[in-house]
Amino acid sequence: NALSKIKDRSRCELLVNACCKEFCPMRGDHYRFISEQQIKNASRKDGEPLGKWDCTMGNYNYFTYRHFPNFIGIDEIIEKYEPMGFEHFKLEGRGSTTIHLLEQYVQYMVKEEYRDEARYEMLCGLST
């Protein structure tokens, strides 16, 4: 495993919820698009729409890509990667919708027994 060869793992950051399939040929184009949209968003006028990424490889959501081999779930973080010495884990989502991000935060940052209540409270906060 390539990760086991890394000497200073405390300086690494693992992307845990990769939204692309492993070795996706469109990934670089997708990240460039997201960066361009962020730059545009910083200088846009109210009401000006942002672009939407339409991937030829497929548009996925959490419930689809959590089955990809490059996806790292919370159990793997705790049972595999933290014991290996990895400390930093990154959530992908710069170009995601609010609802998509909400699901990510709930899955990774809320204890399982509180997820439904947390999701409900966050959704109520969005509607006010």
mmCIF file of C-alpha atoms in Angstrom:
data_model
loop_
_atom_site.group_PDB
_atom_site.id
_atom_site.type_symbol
_atom_site.label_atom_id
_atom_site.label_comp_id
_atom_site.label_asym_id
_atom_site.label_seq_id
_atom_site.Cartn_x
_atom_site.Cartn_y
_atom_site.Cartn_z
ATOM 1 C CA ASN A 1 0.000 0.000 0.000
ATOM 2 C CA ALA A 2 1.386 3.407 -0.995
ATOM 3 C CA LEU A 3 0.087 5.083 2.179
ATOM 4 C CA SER A 4 2.093 2.765 4.420
ATOM 5 C CA LYS A 5 5.300 4.045 2.745
ATOM 6 C CA ILE A 6 4.690 7.659 3.841
ATOM 7 C CA LYS A 7 7.109 8.539 6.621
ATOM 8 C CA ASP A 8 5.555 11.730 8.092
ATOM 9 C CA ARG A 9 1.856 10.929 7.997
ATOM 10 C CA SER A 10 0.988 13.820 10.305
ATOM 11 C CA ARG A 11 1.604 16.165 7.352
ATOM 12 C CA CYS A 12 -0.787 14.313 5.020
ATOM 13 C CA GLU A 13 -4.404 15.053 4.355
ATOM 14 C CA LEU A 14 -6.657 12.263 3.086
ATOM 15 C CA LEU A 15 -9.673 13.087 0.939
ATOM 16 C CA VAL A 16 -12.325 10.873 2.477
ATOM 17 C CA ASN A 17 -15.405 11.460 0.355
ATOM 18 C CA ALA A 18 -14.056 11.565 -3.189
ATOM 19 C CA CYS A 19 -16.992 12.343 -5.453
ATOM 20 C CA CYS A 20 -15.359 10.847 -8.550
ATOM 21 C CA LYS A 21 -14.750 7.241 -9.395
ATOM 22 C CA GLU A 22 -11.195 6.044 -8.854
ATOM 23 C CA PHE A 23 -8.894 7.241 -11.676
ATOM 24 C CA CYS A 24 -11.628 9.437 -13.208
ATOM 25 C CA PRO A 25 -10.233 11.104 -16.361
ATOM 26 C CA MET A 26 -12.492 14.159 -15.813
ATOM 27 C CA ARG A 27 -11.349 14.906 -12.254
ATOM 28 C CA GLY A 28 -8.833 17.621 -13.203
ATOM 29 C CA ASP A 29 -11.376 19.354 -15.442
ATOM 30 C CA HIS A 30 -13.946 19.138 -12.656
ATOM 31 C CA TYR A 31 -11.611 20.787 -10.106
ATOM 32 C CA ARG A 32 -10.706 23.532 -12.599
ATOM 33 C CA PHE A 33 -14.402 24.192 -13.177
ATOM 34 C CA ILE A 34 -15.067 24.433 -9.425
ATOM 35 C CA SER A 35 -12.148 26.861 -8.989
ATOM 36 C CA GLU A 36 -13.377 29.040 -11.844
ATOM 37 C CA GLN A 37 -16.872 29.105 -10.338
ATOM 38 C CA GLN A 38 -15.475 30.152 -6.955
ATOM 39 C CA ILE A 39 -13.559 33.015 -8.578
ATOM 40 C CA LYS A 40 -16.684 34.020 -10.508
ATOM 41 C CA ASN A 41 -18.775 33.813 -7.321
ATOM 42 C CA ALA A 42 -16.401 36.152 -5.493
ATOM 43 C CA SER A 43 -16.971 38.910 -8.068
ATOM 44 C CA ARG A 44 -20.491 38.217 -9.324
ATOM 45 C CA LYS A 45 -23.482 40.498 -9.107
ATOM 46 C CA ASP A 46 -26.570 39.383 -7.201
ATOM 47 C CA GLY A 47 -28.784 37.154 -9.287
ATOM 48 C CA GLU A 48 -26.067 36.166 -11.741
ATOM 49 C CA PRO A 49 -26.215 32.358 -12.031
ATOM 50 C CA LEU A 50 -23.222 30.133 -11.514
ATOM 51 C CA GLY A 51 -22.450 27.302 -13.897
ATOM 52 C CA LYS A 52 -23.246 23.680 -13.170
ATOM 53 C CA TRP A 53 -20.772 20.852 -13.744
ATOM 54 C CA ASP A 54 -22.178 18.206 -16.049
ATOM 55 C CA CYS A 55 -19.795 15.280 -15.942
ATOM 56 C CA THR A 56 -19.725 12.890 -18.867
ATOM 57 C CA MET A 57 -18.648 10.161 -16.428
ATOM 58 C CA GLY A 58 -21.805 10.607 -14.322
ATOM 59 C CA ASN A 59 -22.960 12.898 -11.543
ATOM 60 C CA TYR A 60 -22.988 11.132 -8.203
ATOM 61 C CA ASN A 61 -24.203 11.801 -4.698
ATOM 62 C CA TYR A 62 -23.144 10.539 -1.288
ATOM 63 C CA PHE A 63 -25.389 7.490 -1.492
ATOM 64 C CA THR A 64 -23.743 6.438 -4.761
ATOM 65 C CA TYR A 65 -20.081 7.257 -4.248
ATOM 66 C CA ARG A 66 -19.862 5.844 -0.730
ATOM 67 C CA HIS A 67 -19.575 2.494 -2.537
ATOM 68 C CA PHE A 68 -16.573 3.598 -4.633
ATOM 69 C CA PRO A 69 -13.270 1.919 -3.705
ATOM 70 C CA ASN A 70 -11.608 5.321 -3.094
ATOM 71 C CA PHE A 71 -14.254 6.378 -0.542
ATOM 72 C CA ILE A 72 -13.142 6.397 3.107
ATOM 73 C CA GLY A 73 -15.956 6.027 5.627
ATOM 74 C CA ILE A 74 -15.896 7.050 9.263
ATOM 75 C CA ASP A 75 -15.243 3.463 10.420
ATOM 76 C CA GLU A 76 -12.184 3.217 8.172
ATOM 77 C CA ILE A 77 -10.896 6.533 9.499
ATOM 78 C CA ILE A 78 -11.161 5.312 13.096
ATOM 79 C CA GLU A 79 -10.129 1.686 12.625
ATOM 80 C CA LYS A 80 -7.532 1.929 9.845
ATOM 81 C CA TYR A 81 -6.170 5.386 9.060
ATOM 82 C CA GLU A 82 -5.883 6.943 12.529
ATOM 83 C CA PRO A 83 -3.966 3.896 13.871
ATOM 84 C CA MET A 84 -1.637 4.258 10.852
ATOM 85 C CA GLY A 85 -0.823 7.807 12.053
ATOM 86 C CA PHE A 86 -3.002 9.885 9.724
ATOM 87 C CA GLU A 87 -4.539 12.859 11.498
ATOM 88 C CA HIS A 88 -6.029 15.087 8.794
ATOM 89 C CA PHE A 89 -9.079 14.179 6.752
ATOM 90 C CA LYS A 90 -10.658 16.412 4.134
ATOM 91 C CA LEU A 91 -14.264 16.540 2.997
ATOM 92 C CA GLU A 92 -14.790 17.341 -0.665
ATOM 93 C CA GLY A 93 -17.607 19.706 -1.457
ATOM 94 C CA ARG A 94 -16.558 23.151 -2.696
ATOM 95 C CA GLY A 95 -19.033 22.975 -5.558
ATOM 96 C CA SER A 96 -21.727 21.028 -3.762
ATOM 97 C CA THR A 97 -25.246 22.045 -2.911
ATOM 98 C CA THR A 98 -26.142 22.931 0.663
ATOM 99 C CA ILE A 99 -28.155 19.732 1.060
ATOM 100 C CA HIS A 100 -25.250 17.626 -0.210
ATOM 101 C CA LEU A 101 -22.873 19.295 2.256
ATOM 102 C CA LEU A 102 -25.366 18.829 5.057
ATOM 103 C CA GLU A 103 -25.383 15.076 4.463
ATOM 104 C CA GLN A 104 -21.567 15.005 4.464
ATOM 105 C CA TYR A 105 -21.329 16.874 7.747
ATOM 106 C CA VAL A 106 -23.962 14.676 9.362
ATOM 107 C CA GLN A 107 -22.243 11.459 8.240
ATOM 108 C CA TYR A 108 -18.741 12.471 9.325
ATOM 109 C CA MET A 109 -19.286 14.771 12.285
ATOM 110 C CA VAL A 110 -22.365 13.562 14.140
ATOM 111 C CA LYS A 111 -22.625 10.395 16.215
ATOM 112 C CA GLU A 112 -24.859 7.845 14.537
ATOM 113 C CA GLU A 113 -27.587 8.002 17.184
ATOM 114 C CA TYR A 114 -27.990 11.789 16.694
ATOM 115 C CA ARG A 115 -27.845 11.971 12.877
ATOM 116 C CA ASP A 116 -31.587 12.107 12.182
ATOM 117 C CA GLU A 117 -32.156 14.827 14.771
ATOM 118 C CA ALA A 118 -29.128 16.830 13.575
ATOM 119 C CA ARG A 119 -30.232 16.527 9.939
ATOM 120 C CA TYR A 120 -33.739 17.668 10.883
ATOM 121 C CA GLU A 121 -32.458 20.655 12.869
ATOM 122 C CA MET A 122 -30.136 21.735 10.077
ATOM 123 C CA LEU A 123 -32.881 21.432 7.462
ATOM 124 C CA CYS A 124 -35.219 23.501 9.647
ATOM 125 C CA GLY A 125 -32.500 26.141 9.891
ATOM 126 C CA LEU A 126 -32.265 26.278 6.091
ATOM 127 C CA SER A 127 -35.967 26.983 5.735
ATOM 128 C CA THR A 128 -36.032 30.028 8.029
#
